[in-house]
PDB file of C-alpha atoms and ligand atoms in Angstrom:
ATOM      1  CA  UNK A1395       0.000   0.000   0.000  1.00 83.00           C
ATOM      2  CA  UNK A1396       1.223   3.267  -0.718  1.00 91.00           C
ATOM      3  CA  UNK A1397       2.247   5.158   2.085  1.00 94.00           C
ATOM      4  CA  UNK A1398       0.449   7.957   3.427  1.00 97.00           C
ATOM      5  CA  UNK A1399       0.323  10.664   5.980  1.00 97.00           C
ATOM      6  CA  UNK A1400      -1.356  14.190   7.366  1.00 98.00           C
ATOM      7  CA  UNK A1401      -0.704  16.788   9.341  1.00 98.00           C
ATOM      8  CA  UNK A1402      -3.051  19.887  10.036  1.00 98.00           C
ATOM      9  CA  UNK A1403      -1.873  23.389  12.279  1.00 98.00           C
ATOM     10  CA  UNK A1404      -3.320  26.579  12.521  1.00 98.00           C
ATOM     11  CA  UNK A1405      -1.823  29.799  14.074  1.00 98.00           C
ATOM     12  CA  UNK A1406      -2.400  33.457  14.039  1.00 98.00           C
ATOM     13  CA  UNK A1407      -2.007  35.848  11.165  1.00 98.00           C
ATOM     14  CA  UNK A1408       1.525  37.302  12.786  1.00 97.00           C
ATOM     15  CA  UNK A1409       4.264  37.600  11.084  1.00 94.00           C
ATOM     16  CA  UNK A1410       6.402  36.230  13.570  1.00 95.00           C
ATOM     17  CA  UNK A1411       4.623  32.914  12.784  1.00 97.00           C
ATOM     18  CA  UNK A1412       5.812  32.700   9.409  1.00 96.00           C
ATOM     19  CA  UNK A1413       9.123  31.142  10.193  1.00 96.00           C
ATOM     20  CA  UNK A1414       7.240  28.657  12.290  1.00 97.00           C
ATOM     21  CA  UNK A1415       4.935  27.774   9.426  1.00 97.00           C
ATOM     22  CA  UNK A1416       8.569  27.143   7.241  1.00 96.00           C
ATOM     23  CA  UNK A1417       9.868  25.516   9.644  1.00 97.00           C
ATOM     24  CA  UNK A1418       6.834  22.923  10.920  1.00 97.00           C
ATOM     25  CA  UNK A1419       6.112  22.343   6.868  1.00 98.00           C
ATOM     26  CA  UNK A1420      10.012  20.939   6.387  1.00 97.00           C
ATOM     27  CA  UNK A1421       9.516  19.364   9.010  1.00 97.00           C
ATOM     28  CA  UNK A1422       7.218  17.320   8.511  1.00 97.00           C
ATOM     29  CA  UNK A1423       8.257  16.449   4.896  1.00 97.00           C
ATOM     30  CA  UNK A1424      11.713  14.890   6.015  1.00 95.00           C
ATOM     31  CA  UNK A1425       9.513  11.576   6.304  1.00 92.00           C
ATOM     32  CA  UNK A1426      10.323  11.750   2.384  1.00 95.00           C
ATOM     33  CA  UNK A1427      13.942  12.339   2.854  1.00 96.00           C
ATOM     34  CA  UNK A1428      14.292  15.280   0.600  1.00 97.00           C
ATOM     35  CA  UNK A1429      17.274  17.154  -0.706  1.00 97.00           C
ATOM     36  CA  UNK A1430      18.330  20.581   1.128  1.00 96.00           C
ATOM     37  CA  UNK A1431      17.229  22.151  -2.513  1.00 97.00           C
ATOM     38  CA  UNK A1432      13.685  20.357  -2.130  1.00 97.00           C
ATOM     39  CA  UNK A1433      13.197  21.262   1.648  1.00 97.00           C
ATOM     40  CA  UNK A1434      14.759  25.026   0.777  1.00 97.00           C
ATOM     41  CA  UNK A1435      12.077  25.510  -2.491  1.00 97.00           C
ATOM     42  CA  UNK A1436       9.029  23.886  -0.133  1.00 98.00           C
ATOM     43  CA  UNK A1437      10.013  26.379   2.823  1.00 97.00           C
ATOM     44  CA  UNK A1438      10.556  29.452   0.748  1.00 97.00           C
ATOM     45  CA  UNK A1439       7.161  28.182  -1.403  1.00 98.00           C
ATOM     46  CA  UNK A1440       5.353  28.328   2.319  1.00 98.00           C
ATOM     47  CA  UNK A1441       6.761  31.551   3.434  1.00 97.00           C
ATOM     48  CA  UNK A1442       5.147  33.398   0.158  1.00 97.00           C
ATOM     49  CA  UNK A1443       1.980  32.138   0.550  1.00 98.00           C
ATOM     50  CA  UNK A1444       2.020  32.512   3.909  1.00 98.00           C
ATOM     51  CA  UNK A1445       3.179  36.075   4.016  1.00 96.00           C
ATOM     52  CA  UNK A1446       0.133  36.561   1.407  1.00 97.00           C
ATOM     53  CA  UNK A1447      -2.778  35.448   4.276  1.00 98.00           C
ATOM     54  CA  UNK A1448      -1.012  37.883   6.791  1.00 97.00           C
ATOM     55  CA  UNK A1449      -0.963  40.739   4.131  1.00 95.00           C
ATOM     56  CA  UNK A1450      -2.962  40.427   1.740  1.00 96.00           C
ATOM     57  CA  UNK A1451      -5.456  37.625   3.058  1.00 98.00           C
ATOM     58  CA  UNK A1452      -6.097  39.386   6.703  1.00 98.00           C
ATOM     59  CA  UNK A1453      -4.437  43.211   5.271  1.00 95.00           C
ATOM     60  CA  UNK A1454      -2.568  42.897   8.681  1.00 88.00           C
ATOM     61  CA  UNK A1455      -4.948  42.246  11.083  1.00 95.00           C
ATOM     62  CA  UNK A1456      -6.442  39.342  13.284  1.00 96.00           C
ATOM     63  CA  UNK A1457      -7.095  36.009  11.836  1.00 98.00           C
ATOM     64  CA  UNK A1458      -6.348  32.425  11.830  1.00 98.00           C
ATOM     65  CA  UNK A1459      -3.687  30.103   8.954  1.00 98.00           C
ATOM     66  CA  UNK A1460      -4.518  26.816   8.347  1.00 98.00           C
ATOM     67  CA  UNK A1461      -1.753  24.649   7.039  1.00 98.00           C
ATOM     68  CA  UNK A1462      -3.045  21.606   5.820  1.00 98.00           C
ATOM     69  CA  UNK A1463      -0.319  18.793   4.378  1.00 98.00           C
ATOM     70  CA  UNK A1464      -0.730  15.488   3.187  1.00 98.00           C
ATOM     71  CA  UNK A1465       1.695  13.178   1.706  1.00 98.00           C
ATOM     72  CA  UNK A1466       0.730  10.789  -0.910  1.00 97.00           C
ATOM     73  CA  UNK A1467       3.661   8.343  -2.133  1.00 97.00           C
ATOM     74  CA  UNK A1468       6.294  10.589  -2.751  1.00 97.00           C
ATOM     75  CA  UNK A1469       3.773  13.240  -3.080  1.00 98.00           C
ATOM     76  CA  UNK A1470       3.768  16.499  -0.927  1.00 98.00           C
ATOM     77  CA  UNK A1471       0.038  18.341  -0.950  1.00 98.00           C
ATOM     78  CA  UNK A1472       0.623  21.366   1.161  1.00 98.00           C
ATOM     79  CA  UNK A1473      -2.812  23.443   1.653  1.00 98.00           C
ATOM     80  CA  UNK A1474      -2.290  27.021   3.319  1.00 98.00           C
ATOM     81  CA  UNK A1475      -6.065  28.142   3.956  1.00 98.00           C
ATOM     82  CA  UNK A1476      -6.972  31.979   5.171  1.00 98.00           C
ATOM     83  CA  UNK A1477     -10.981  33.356   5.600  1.00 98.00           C
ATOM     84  CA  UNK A1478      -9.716  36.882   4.586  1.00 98.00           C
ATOM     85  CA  UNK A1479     -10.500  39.137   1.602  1.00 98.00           C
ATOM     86  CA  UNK A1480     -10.375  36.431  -0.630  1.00 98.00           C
ATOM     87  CA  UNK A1481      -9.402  37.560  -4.243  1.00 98.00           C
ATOM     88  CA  UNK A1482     -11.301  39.334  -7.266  1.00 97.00           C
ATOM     89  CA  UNK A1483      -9.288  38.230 -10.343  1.00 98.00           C
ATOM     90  CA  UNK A1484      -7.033  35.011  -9.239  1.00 98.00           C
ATOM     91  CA  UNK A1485      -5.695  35.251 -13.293  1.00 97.00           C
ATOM     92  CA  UNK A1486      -4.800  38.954 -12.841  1.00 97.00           C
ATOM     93  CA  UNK A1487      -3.199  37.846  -9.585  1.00 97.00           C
ATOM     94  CA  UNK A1488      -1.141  35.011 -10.601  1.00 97.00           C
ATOM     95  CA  UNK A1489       0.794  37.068 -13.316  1.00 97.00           C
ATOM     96  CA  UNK A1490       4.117  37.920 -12.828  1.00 96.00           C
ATOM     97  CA  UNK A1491       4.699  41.616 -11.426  1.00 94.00           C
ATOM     98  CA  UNK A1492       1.072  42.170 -10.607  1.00 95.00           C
ATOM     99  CA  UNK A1493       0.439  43.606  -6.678  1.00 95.00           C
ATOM    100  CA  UNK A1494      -2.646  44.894  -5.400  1.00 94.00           C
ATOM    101  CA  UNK A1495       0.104  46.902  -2.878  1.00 90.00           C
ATOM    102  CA  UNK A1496       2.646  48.559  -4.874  1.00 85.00           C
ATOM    103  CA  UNK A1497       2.662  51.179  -2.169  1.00 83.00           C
ATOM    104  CA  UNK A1498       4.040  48.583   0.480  1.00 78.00           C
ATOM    105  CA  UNK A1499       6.622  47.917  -2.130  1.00 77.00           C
ATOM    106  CA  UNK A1500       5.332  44.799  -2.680  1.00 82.00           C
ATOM    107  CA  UNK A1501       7.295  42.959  -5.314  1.00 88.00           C
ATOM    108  CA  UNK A1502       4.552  41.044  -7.283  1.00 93.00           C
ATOM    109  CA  UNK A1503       6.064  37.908  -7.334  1.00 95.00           C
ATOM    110  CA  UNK A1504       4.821  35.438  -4.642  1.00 97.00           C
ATOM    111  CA  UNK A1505       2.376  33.620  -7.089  1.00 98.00           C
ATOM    112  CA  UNK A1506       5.064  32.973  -9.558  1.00 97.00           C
ATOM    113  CA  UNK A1507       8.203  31.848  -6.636  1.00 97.00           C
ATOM    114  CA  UNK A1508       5.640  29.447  -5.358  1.00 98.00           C
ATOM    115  CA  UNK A1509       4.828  28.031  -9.018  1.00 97.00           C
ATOM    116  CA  UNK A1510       8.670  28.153  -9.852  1.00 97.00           C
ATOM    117  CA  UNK A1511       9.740  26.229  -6.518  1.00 97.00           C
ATOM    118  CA  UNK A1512       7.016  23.895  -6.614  1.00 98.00           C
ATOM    119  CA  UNK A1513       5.483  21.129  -9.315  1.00 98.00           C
ATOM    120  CA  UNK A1514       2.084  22.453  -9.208  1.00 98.00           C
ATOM    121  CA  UNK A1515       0.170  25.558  -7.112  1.00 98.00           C
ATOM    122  CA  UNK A1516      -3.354  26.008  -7.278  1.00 98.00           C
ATOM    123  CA  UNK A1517      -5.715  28.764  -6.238  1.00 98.00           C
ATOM    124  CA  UNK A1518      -8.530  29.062  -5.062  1.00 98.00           C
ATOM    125  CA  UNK A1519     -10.719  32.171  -3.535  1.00 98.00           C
ATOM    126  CA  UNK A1520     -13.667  33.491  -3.280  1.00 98.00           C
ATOM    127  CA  UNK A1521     -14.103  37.245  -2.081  1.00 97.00           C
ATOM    128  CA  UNK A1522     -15.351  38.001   1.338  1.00 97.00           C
ATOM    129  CA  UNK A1523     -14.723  34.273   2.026  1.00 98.00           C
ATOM    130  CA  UNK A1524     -10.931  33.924   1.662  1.00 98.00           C
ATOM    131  CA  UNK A1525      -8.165  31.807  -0.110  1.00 98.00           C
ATOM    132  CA  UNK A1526      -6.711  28.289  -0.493  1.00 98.00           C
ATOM    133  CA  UNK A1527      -3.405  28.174  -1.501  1.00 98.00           C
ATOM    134  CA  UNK A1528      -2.486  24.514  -2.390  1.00 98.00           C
ATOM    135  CA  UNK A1529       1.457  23.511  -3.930  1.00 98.00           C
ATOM    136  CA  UNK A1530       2.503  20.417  -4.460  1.00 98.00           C
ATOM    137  CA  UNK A1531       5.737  18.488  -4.841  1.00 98.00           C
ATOM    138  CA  UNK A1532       7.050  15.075  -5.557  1.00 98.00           C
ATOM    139  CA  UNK A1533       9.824  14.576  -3.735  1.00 96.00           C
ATOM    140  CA  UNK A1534      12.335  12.138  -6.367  1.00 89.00           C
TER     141      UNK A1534
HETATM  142  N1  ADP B 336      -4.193  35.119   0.588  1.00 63.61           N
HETATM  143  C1  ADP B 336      -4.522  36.162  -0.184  1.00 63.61           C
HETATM  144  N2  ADP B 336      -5.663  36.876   0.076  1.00 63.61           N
HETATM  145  C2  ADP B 336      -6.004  37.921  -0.700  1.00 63.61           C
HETATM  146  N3  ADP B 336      -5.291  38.361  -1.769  1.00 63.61           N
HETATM  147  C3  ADP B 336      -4.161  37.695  -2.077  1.00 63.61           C
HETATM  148  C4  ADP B 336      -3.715  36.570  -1.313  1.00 63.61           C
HETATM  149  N4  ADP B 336      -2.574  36.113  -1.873  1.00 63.61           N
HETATM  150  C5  ADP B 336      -2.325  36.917  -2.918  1.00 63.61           C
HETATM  151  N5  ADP B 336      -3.270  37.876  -3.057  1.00 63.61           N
HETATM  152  C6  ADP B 336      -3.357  38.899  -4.139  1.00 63.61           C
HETATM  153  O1  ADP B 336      -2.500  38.500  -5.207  1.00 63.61           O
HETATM  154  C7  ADP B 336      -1.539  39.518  -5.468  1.00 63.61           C
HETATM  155  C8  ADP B 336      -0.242  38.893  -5.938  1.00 63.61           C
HETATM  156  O2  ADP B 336       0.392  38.155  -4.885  1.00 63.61           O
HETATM  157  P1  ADP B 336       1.970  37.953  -4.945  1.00 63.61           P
HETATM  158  O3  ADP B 336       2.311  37.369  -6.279  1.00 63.61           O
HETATM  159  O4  ADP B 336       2.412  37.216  -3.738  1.00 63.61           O
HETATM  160  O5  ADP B 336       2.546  39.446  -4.917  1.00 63.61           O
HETATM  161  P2  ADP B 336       2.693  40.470  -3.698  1.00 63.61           P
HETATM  162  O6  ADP B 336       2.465  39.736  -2.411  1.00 63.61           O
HETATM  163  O7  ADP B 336       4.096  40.981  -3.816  1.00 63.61           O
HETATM  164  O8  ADP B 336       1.659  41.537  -3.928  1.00 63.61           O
HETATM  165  C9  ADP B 336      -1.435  40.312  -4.180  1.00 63.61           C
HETATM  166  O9  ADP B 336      -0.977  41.630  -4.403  1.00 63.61           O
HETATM  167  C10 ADP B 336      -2.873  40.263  -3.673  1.00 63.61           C
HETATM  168  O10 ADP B 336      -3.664  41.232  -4.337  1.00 63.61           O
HETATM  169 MG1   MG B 337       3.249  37.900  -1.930  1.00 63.61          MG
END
């Protein structure tokens, strides 16, 4: 049978918590025994989407991150879940460059890190309701 595993952890929208959320993500993928280059893209994949529930999610107030993780095989399903603003246009947002916060010198580039670091990243949001972040790696 193929092996298979879960974790779930939710914390406060601080940004002090974002090195936890790194840190308890790698973590718990060294079952797979990845490479420093596969636990460094998965961490740094985390931190930008994480970073995006604090900021952009929950604009820097109080709310609760879900991480939800699952691995499958050699499969890595890593869900980060806010119940922010949510987001209008998730095409406009996904394209390279594009921030709704230019004026916090945002750089525009979360959205494409986490699809360059990871195999796969999906997203989805509603407004008003919030955003589901999920990335997903196979670890070789
Ligand atoms: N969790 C989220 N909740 C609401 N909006 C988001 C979220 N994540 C991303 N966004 C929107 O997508 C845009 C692009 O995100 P990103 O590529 O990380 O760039 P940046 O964070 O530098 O603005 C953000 O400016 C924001 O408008
Ligand atoms: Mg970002």
């Amino acid at each position: 049978m193929e092996f298979y595993n879960e974790m779930t952890v939710s914390f406060k929208s601080l940004s002090i918590n974002e090195s936890f959320a790194r840190v308890v993500v790698a973590s718990f993928v060294t079952s797979l025994d990845p490479t420093l280059e596969d636990l460094a893209d998965i961490k740094t994949a985390v931190s930008e989407a994480v970073t995006n529930a604090i900021i952009h999610g929950y604009e820097g107030k109080d709310g609760i991150i879900t991480i939800h993780c699952t691995i499958t095989g050699k499969t890595v399903t890593i869900k980060i879940i806010d119940k922010g603003v949510g987001i209008e246009d998730i095409e406009k947002a996904r394209q390279p460059f594009y921030t709704s916060k230019p004026e916090m010198e945002r750089s525009g580039m979360g959205f494409t890190v986490m699809e360059t670091f990871m195999d796969r990243m999906e997203v989805e949001s509603r407004p008003g309701e919030g955003t589901t972040v999920t990335l997903i790696k196979t670890i070789e």
